[in-house]
PDB file of C-alpha atoms in Angstrom:
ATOM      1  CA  UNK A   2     -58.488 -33.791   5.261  1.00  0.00           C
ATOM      2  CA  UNK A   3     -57.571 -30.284   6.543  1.00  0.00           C
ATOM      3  CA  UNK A   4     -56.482 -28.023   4.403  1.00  0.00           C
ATOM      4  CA  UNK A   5     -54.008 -25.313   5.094  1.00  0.00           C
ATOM      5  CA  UNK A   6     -55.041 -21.343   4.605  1.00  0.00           C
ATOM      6  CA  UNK A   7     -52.189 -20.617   1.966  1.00  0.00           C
ATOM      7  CA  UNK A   8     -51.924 -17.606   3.411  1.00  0.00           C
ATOM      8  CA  UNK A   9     -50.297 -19.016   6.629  1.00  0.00           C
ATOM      9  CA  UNK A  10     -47.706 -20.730   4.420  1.00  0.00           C
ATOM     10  CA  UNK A  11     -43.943 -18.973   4.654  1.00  0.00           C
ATOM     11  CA  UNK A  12     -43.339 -17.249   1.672  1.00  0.00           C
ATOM     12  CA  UNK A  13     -40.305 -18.881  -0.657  1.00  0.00           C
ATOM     13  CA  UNK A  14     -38.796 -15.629  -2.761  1.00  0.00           C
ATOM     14  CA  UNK A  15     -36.781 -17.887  -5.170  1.00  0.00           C
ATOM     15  CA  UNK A  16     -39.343 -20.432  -5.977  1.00  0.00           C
ATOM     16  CA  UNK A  17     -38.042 -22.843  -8.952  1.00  0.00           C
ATOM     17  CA  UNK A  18     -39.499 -20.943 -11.985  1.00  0.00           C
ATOM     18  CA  UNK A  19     -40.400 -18.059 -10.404  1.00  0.00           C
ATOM     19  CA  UNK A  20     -40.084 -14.641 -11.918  1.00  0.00           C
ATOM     20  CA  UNK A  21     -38.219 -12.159 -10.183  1.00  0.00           C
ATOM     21  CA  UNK A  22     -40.578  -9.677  -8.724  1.00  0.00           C
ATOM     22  CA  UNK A  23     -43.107 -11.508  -9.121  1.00  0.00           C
ATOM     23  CA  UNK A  24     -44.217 -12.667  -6.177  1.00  0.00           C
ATOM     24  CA  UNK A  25     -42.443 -10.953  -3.356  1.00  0.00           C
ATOM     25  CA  UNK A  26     -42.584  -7.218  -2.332  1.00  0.00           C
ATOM     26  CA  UNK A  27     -39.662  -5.169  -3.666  1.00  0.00           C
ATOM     27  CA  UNK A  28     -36.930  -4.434  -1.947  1.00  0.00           C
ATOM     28  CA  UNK A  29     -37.377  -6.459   1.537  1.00  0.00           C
ATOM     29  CA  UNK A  30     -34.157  -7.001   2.672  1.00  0.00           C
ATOM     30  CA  UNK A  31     -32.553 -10.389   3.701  1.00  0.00           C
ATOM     31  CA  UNK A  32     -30.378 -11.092   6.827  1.00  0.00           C
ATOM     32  CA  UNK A  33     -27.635 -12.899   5.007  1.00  0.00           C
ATOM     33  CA  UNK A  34     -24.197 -11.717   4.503  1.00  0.00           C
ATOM     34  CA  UNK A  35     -21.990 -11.410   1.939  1.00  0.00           C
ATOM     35  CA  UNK A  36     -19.376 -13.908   1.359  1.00  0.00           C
ATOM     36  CA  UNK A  37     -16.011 -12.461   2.925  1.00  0.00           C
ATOM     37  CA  UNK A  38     -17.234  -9.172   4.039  1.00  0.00           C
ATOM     38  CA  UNK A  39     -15.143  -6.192   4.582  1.00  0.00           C
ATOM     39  CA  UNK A  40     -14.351  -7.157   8.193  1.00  0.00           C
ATOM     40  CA  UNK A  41     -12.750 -10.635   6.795  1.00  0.00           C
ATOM     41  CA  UNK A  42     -10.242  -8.629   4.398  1.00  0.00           C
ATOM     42  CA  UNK A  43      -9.552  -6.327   6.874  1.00  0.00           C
ATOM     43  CA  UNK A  44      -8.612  -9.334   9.442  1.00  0.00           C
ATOM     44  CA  UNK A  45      -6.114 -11.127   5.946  1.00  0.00           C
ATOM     45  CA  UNK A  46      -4.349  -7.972   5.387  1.00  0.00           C
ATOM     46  CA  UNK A  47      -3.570  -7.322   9.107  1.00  0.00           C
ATOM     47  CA  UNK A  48      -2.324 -11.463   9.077  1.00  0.00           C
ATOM     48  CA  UNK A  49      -0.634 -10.953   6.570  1.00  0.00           C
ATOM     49  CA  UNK A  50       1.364  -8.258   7.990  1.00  0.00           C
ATOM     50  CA  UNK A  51       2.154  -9.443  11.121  1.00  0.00           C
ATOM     51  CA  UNK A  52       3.466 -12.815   9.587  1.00  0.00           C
ATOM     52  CA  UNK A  53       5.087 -11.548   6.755  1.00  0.00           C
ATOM     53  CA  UNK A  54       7.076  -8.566   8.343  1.00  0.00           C
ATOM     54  CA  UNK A  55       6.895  -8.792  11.770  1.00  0.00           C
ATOM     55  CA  UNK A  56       8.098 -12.439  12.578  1.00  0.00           C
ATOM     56  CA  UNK A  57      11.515 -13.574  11.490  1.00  0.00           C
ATOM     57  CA  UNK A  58      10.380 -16.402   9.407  1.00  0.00           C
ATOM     58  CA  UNK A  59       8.442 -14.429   7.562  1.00  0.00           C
ATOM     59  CA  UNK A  60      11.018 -11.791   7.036  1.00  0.00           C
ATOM     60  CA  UNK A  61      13.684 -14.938   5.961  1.00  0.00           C
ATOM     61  CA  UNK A  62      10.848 -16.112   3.692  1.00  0.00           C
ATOM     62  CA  UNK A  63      10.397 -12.918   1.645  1.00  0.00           C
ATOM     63  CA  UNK A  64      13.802 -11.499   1.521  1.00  0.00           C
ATOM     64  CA  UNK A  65      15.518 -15.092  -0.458  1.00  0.00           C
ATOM     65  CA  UNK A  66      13.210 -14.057  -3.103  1.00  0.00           C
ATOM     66  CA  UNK A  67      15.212 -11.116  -3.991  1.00  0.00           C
ATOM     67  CA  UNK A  68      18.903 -11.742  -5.020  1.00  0.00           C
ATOM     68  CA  UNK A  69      22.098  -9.973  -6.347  1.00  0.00           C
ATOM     69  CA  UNK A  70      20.955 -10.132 -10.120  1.00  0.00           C
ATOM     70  CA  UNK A  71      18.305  -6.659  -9.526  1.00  0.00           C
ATOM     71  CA  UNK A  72      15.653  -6.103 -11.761  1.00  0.00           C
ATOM     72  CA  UNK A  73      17.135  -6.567 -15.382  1.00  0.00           C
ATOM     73  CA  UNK A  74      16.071 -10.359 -15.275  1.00  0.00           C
ATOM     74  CA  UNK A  75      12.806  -9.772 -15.323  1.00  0.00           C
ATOM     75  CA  UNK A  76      10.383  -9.991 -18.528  1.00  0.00           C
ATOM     76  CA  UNK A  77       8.847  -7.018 -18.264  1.00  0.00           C
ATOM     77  CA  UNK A  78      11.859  -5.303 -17.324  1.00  0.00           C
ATOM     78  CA  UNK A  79      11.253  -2.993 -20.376  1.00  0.00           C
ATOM     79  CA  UNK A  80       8.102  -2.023 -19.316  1.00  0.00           C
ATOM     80  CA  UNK A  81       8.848  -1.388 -16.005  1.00  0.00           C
ATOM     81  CA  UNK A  82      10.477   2.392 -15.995  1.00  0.00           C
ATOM     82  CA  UNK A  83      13.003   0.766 -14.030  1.00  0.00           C
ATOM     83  CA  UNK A  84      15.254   0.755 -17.130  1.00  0.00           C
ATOM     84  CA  UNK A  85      17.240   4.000 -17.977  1.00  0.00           C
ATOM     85  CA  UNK A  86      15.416   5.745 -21.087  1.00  0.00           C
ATOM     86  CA  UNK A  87      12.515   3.470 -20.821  1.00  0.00           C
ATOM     87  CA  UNK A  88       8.714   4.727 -20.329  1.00  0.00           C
ATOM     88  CA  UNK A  89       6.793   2.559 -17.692  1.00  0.00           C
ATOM     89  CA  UNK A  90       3.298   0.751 -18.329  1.00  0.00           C
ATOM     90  CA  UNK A  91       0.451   2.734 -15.848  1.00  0.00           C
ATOM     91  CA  UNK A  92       0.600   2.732 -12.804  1.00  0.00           C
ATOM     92  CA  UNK A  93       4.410   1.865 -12.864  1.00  0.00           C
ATOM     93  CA  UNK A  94       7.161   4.481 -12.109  1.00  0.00           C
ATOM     94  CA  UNK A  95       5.789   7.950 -12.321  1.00  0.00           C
ATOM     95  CA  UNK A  96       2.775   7.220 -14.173  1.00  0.00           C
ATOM     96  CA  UNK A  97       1.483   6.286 -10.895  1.00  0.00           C
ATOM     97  CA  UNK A  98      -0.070   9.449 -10.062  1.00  0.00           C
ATOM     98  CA  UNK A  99      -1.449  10.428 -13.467  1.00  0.00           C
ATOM     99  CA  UNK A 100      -2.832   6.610 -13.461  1.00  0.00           C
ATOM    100  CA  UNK A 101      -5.061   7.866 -10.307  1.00  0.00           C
ATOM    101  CA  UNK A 102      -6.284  11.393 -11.679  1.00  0.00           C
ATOM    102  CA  UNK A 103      -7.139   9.625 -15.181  1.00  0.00           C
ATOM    103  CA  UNK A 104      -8.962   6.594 -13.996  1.00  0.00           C
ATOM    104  CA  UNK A 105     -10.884   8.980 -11.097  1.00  0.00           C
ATOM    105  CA  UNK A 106     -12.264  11.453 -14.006  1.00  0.00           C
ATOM    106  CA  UNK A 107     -13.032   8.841 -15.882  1.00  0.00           C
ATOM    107  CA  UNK A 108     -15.414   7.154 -12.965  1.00  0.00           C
ATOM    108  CA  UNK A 109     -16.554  10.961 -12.292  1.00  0.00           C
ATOM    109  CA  UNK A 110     -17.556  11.691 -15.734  1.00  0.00           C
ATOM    110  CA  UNK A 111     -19.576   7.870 -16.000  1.00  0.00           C
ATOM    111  CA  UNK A 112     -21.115   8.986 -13.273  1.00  0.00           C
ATOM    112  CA  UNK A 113     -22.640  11.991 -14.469  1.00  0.00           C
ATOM    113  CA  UNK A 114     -23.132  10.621 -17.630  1.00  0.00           C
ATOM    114  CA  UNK A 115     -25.447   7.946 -16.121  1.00  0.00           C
ATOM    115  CA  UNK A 116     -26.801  10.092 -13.142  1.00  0.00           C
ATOM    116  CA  UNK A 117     -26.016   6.973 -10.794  1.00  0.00           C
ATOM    117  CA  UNK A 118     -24.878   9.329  -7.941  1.00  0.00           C
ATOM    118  CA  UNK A 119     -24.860   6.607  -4.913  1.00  0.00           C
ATOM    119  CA  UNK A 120     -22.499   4.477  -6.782  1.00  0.00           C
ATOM    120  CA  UNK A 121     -19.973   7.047  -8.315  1.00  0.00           C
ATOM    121  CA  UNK A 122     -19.618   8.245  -4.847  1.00  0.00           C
ATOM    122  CA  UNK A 123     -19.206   4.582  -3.679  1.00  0.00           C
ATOM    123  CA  UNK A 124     -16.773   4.096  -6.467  1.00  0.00           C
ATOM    124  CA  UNK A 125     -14.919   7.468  -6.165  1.00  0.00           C
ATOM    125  CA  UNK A 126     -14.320   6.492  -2.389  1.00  0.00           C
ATOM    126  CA  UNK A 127     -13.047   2.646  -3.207  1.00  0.00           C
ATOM    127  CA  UNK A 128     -10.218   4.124  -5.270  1.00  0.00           C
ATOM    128  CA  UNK A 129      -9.340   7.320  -3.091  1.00  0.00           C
ATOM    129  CA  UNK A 130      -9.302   5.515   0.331  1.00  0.00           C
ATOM    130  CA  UNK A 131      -7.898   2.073  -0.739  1.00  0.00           C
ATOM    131  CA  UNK A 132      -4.622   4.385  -2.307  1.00  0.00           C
ATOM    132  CA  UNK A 133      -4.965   7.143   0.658  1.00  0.00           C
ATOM    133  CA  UNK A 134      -4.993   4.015   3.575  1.00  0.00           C
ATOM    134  CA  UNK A 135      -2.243   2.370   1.716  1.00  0.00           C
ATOM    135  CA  UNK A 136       0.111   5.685   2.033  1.00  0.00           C
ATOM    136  CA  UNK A 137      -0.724   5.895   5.758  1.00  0.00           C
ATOM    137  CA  UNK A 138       0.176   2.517   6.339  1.00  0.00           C
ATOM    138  CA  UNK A 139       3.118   1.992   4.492  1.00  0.00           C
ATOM    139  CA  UNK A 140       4.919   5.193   5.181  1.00  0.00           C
ATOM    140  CA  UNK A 141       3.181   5.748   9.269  1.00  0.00           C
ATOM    141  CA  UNK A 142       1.336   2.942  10.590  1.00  0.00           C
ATOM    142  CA  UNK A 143       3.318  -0.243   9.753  1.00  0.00           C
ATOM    143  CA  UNK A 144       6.867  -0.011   9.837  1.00  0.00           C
ATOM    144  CA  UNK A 145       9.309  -3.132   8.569  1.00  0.00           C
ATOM    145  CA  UNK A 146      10.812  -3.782  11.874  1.00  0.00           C
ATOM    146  CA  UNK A 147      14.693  -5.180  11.065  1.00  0.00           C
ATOM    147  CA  UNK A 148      14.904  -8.851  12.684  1.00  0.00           C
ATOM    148  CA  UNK A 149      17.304 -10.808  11.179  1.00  0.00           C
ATOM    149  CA  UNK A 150      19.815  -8.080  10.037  1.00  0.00           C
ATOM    150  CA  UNK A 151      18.939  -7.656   6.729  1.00  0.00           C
ATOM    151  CA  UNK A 152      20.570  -5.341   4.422  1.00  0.00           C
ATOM    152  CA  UNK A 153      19.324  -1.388   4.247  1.00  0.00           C
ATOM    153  CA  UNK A 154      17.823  -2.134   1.090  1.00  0.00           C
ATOM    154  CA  UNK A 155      15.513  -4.874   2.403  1.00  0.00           C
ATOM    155  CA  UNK A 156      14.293  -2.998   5.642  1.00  0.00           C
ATOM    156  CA  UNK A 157      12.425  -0.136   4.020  1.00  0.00           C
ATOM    157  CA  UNK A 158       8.720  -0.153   4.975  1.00  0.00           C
ATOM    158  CA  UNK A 159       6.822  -1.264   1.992  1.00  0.00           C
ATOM    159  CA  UNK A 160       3.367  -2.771   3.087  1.00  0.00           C
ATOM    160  CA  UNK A 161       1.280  -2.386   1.630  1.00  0.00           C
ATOM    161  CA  UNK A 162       1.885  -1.596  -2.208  1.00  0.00           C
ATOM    162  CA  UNK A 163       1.050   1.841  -3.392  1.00  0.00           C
ATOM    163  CA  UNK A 164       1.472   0.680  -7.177  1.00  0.00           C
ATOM    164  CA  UNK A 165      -0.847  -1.778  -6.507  1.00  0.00           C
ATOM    165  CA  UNK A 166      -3.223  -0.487  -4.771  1.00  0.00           C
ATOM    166  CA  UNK A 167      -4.269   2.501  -7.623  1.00  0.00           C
ATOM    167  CA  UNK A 168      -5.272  -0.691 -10.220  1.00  0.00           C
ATOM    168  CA  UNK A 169      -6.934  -3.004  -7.596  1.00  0.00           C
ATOM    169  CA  UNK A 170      -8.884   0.938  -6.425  1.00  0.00           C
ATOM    170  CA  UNK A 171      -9.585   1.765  -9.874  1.00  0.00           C
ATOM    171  CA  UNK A 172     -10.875  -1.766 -10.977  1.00  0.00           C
ATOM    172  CA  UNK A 173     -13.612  -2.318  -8.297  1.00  0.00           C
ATOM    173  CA  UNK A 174     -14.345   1.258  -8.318  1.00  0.00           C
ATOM    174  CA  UNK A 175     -14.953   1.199 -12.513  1.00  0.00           C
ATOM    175  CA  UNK A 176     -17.463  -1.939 -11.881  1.00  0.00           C
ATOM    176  CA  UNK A 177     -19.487  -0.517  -9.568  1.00  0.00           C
ATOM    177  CA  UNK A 178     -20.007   2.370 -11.747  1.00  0.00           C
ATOM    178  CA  UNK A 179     -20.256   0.767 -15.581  1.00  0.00           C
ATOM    179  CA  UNK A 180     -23.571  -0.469 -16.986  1.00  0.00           C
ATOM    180  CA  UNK A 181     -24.682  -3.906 -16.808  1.00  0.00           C
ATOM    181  CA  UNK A 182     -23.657  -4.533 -20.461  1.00  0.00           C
ATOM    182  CA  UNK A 183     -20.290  -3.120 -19.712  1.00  0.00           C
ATOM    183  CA  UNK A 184     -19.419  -4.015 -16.318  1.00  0.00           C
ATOM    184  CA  UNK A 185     -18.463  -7.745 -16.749  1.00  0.00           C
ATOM    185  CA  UNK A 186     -15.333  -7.139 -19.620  1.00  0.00           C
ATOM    186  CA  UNK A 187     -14.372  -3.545 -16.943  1.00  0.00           C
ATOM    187  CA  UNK A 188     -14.106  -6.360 -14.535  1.00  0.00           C
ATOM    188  CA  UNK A 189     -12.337  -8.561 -16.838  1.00  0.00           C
ATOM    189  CA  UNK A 190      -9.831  -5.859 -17.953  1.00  0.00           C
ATOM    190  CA  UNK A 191      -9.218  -4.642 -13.952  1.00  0.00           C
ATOM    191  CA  UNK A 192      -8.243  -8.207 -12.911  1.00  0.00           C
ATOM    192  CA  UNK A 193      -5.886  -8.384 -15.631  1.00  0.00           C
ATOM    193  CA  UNK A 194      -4.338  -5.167 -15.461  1.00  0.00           C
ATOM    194  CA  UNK A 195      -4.117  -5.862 -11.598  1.00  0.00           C
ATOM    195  CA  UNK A 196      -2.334  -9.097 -12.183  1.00  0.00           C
ATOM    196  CA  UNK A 197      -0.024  -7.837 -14.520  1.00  0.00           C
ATOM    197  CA  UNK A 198       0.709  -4.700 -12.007  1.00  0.00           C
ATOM    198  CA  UNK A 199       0.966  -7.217  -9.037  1.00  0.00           C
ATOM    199  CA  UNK A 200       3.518  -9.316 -11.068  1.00  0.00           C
ATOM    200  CA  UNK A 201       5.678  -6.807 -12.401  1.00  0.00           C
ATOM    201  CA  UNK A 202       6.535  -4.864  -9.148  1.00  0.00           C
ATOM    202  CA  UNK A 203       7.537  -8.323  -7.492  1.00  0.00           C
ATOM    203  CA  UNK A 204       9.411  -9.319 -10.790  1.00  0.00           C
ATOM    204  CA  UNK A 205      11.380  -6.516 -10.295  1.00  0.00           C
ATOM    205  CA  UNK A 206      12.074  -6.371  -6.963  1.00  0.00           C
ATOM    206  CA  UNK A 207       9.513  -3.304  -6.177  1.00  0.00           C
ATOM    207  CA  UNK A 208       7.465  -4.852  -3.994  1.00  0.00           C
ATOM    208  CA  UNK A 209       7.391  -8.373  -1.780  1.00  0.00           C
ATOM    209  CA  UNK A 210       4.518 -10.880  -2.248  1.00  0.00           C
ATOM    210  CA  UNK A 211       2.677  -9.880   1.069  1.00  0.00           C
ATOM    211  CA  UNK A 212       3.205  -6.347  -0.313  1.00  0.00           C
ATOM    212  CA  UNK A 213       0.539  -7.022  -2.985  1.00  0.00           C
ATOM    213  CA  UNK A 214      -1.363  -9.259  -1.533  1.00  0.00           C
ATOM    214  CA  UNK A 215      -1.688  -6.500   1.511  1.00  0.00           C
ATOM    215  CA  UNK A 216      -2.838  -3.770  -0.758  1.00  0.00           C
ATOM    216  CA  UNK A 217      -5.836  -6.405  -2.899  1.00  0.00           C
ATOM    217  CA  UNK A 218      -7.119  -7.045   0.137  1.00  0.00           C
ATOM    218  CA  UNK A 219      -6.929  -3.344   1.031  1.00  0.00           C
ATOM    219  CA  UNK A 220      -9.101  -2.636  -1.961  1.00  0.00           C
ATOM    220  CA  UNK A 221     -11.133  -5.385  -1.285  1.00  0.00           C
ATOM    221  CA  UNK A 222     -12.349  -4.299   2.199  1.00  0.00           C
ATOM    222  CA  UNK A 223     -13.513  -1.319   0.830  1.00  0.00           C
ATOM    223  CA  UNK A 224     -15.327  -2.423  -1.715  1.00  0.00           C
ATOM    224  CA  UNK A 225     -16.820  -4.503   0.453  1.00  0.00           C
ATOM    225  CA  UNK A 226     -17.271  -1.475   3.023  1.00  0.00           C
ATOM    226  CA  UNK A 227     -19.063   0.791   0.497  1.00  0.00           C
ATOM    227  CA  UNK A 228     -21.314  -2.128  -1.059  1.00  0.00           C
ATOM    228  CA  UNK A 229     -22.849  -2.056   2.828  1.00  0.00           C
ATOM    229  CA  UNK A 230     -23.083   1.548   2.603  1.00  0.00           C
ATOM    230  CA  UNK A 231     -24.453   1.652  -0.992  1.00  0.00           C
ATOM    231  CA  UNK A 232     -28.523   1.896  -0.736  1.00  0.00           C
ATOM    232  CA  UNK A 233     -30.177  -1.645  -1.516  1.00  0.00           C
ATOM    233  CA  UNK A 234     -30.937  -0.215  -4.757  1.00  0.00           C
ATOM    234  CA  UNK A 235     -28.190   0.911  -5.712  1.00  0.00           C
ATOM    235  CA  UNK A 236     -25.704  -2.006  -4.934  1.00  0.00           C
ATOM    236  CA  UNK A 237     -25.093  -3.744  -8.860  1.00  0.00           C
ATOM    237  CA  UNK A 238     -26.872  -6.832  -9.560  1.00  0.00           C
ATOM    238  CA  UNK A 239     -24.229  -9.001 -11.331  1.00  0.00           C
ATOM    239  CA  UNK A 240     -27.406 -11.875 -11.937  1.00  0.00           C
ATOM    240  CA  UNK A 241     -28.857  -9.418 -14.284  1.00  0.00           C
ATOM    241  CA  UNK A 242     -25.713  -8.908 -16.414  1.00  0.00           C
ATOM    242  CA  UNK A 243     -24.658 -11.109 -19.090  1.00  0.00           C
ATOM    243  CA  UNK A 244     -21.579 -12.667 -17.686  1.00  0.00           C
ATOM    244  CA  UNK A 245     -17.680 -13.612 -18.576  1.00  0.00           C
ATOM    245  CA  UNK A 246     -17.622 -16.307 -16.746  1.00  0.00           C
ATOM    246  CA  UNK A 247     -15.003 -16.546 -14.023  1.00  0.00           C
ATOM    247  CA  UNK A 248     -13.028 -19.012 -15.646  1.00  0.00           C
ATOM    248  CA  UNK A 249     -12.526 -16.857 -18.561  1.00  0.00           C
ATOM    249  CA  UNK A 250     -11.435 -13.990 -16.328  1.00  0.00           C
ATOM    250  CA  UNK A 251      -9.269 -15.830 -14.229  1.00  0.00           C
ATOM    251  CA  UNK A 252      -7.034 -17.776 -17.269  1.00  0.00           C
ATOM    252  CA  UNK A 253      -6.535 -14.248 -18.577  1.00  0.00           C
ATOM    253  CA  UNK A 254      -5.451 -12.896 -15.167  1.00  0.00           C
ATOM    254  CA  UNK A 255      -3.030 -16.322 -15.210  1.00  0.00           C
ATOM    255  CA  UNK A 256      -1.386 -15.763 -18.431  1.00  0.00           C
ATOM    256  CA  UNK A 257      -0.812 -12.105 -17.117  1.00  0.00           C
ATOM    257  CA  UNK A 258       0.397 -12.926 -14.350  1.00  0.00           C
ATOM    258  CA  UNK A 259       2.964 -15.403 -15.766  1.00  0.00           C
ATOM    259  CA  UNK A 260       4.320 -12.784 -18.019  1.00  0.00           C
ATOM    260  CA  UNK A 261       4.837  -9.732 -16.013  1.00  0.00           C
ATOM    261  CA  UNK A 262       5.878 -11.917 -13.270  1.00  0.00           C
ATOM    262  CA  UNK A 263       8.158 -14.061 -14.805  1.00  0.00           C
ATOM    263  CA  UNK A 264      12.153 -13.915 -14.369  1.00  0.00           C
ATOM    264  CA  UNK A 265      14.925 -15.224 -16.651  1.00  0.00           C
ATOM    265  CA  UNK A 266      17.396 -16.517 -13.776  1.00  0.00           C
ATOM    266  CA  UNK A 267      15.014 -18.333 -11.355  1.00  0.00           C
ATOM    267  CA  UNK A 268      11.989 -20.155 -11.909  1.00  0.00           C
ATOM    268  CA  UNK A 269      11.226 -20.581  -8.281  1.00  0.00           C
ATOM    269  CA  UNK A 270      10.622 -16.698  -7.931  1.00  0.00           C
ATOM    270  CA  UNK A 271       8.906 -16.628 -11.405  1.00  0.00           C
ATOM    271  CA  UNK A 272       6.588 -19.206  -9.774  1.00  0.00           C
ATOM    272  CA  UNK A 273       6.102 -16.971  -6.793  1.00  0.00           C
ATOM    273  CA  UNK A 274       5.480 -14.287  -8.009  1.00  0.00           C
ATOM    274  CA  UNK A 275       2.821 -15.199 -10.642  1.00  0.00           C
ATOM    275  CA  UNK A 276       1.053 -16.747  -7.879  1.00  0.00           C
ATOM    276  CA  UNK A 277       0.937 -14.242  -5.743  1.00  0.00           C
ATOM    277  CA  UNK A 278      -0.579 -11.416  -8.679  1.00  0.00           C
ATOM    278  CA  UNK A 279      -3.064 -14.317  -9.546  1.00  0.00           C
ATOM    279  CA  UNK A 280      -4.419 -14.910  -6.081  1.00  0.00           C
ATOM    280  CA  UNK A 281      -4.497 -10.569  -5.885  1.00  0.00           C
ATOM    281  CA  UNK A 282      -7.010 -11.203  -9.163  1.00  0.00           C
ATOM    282  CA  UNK A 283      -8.736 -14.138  -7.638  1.00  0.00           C
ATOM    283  CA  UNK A 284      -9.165 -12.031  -4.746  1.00  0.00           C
ATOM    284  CA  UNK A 285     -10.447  -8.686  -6.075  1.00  0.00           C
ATOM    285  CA  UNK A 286     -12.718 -10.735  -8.783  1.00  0.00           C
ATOM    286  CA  UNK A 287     -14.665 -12.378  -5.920  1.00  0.00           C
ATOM    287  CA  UNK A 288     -14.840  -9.093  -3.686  1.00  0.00           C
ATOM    288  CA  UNK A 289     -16.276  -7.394  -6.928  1.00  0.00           C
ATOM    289  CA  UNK A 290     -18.867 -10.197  -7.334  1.00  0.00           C
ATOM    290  CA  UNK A 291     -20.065  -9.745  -3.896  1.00  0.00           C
ATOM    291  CA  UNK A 292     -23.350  -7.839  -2.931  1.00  0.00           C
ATOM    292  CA  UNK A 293     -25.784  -8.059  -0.359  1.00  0.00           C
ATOM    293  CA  UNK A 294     -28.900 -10.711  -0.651  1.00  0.00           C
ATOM    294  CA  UNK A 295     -31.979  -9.196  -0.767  1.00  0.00           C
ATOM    295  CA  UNK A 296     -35.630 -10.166  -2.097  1.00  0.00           C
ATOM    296  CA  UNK A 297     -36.497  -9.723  -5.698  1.00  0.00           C
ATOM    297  CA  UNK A 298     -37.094  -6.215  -6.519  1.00  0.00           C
ATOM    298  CA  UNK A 299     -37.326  -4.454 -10.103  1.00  0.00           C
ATOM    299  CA  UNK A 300     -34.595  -2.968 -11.777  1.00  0.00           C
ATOM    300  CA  UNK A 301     -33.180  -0.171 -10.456  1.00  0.00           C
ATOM    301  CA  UNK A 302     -32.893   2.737 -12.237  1.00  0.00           C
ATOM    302  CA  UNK A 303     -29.278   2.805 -12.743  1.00  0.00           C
ATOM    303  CA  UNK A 304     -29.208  -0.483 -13.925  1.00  0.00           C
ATOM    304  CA  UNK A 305     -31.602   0.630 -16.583  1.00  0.00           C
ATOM    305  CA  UNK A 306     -29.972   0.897 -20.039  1.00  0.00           C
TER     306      UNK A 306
END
């Protein structure tokens, strides 16, 4: 029998049993593409939009969800600032803007701390253009056009969410800067805090569904965007980190979103709305998961402990 030159054989990087690194040359890149890349996002949050305030269905859909009751029915109406004398949970109200400057100089100083300069950039970027996009589009770009004469309180442009957007920026931007050890419960706590967020504003009649879902996927695309930009390197490698596993994140994003969403006079909008802040989670915990596929290389430095 002939044998074959094993040198003529194609290569198989991720050989059952094989050791990372082992085997293949660092750092050859792969052709393969992330799942939902930033183009995707980008293509759900313009959808979304166009069915959501620019149809008359859509419009219809969206505005029965808000009634004559206001904001008071709402379970985290105390939380809210919406409630004279009453201090609002970050980002809500006017803690919106020190929200932003707080959670930025606290990526800026993890990034000097651990020196990992192409990924506090890429992090720093996430959170200022997913909030600066989301203020040109909401208040420039993509006006509510009135179709179905709606009352003046209904017709204001508010797509996508501003509110939203900072805690959806911050989150993907704070995992893309922590340490491996770290960056799994930052993730956990940034879905959360985005599903509460994403709730509340509904639950009190801040924001529309598509309004939140519009600003995740905002966030989303540019995450996506700067993990293309990021040096191979220097893109996280979520295999290497010990893990909460999704499930765990997710049921914690649930219950959040249950609560903050949840209203005392209608369980259909309670229903709504948590769904809608959960799928925002869902949606922002996948994008952060995502990185480009590449052959087995060794650790990068800034993944180094």
């Amino acid at each position: 029998m002939t044998q074959q030159d094993p040198l003529t054989l194609p290569a198989r990087p991720y050989a059952p049993g094989a050791v990372p690194g082992s085997t293949a040359g660092p750092g050859l890149p792969r052709t393969s593409r992330p799942w939902l890349p930033a183009l995707v996002y980008l293509s759900g949050f313009l959808a979304i939009y166009l069915l959501a305030a620019c149809t008359p269905v859509g419009q219809r859909a969206e505005n029965a969800l808000f009634d004559d009751n206001g904001a008071k029915p709402a379970w985290i109406y105390d939380w809210s600032g919406t409630a004279f004398g009453s201090g609002a949970m970050p980002p809500l109200d006017d803690t919106a803007m020190p929200t932003l400057l707080v959670g930025v100089a606290v990526i800026v100083a993890v990034t000097l701390v651990r020196r990992c300069w192409w990924r506090g950039c890429a992090a720093t970027g996430v959170t200022v253009v997913t909030l600066g996009a989301t203020e040109v589009f909401s208040k420039v770009l993509l006006p509510r056009p009135d179709l179905i004469d709606a009352p003046v309180m209904l017709t204001d442009p508010s797509f996508p969410s501003g509110h939203v957007a900072i805690p959806a920026g911050l989150a993907l931007g704070a995992a893309l800067v922590a340490s491996p050890r770290v960056r799994p419960y930052v993730t956990a706590a940034g879905m959360l805090w985005l599903a509460v967020t994403a709730g509340a504003v509904q639950a009190t009649y801040q924001h529309r569904p598509s309004d939140v879902l519009g600003a995740t996927l905002l966030a989303c695309a540019c995450r996506g965007l700067a993990a293309r930009l990021l040096p191979p390197d220097a893109v996280p490698d979520v295999t290497r980190s010990p893990r909460v596993r999704p499930a765990v994140v997710l049921a914690l994003s649930a219950a959040g979103a249950l609560a903050a969403g949840a209203r005392e006079d209608s369980v259909t909008q309670s229903l709504v709305f948590a769904a809608s802040a959960f799928l925002c989670a869902a949606l922002a915990h996948r994008s952060g998961e995502v990185r480009p596929h590449r052959l087995p290389h060794p650790v990068s430095p800034d993944d180094r402990e």
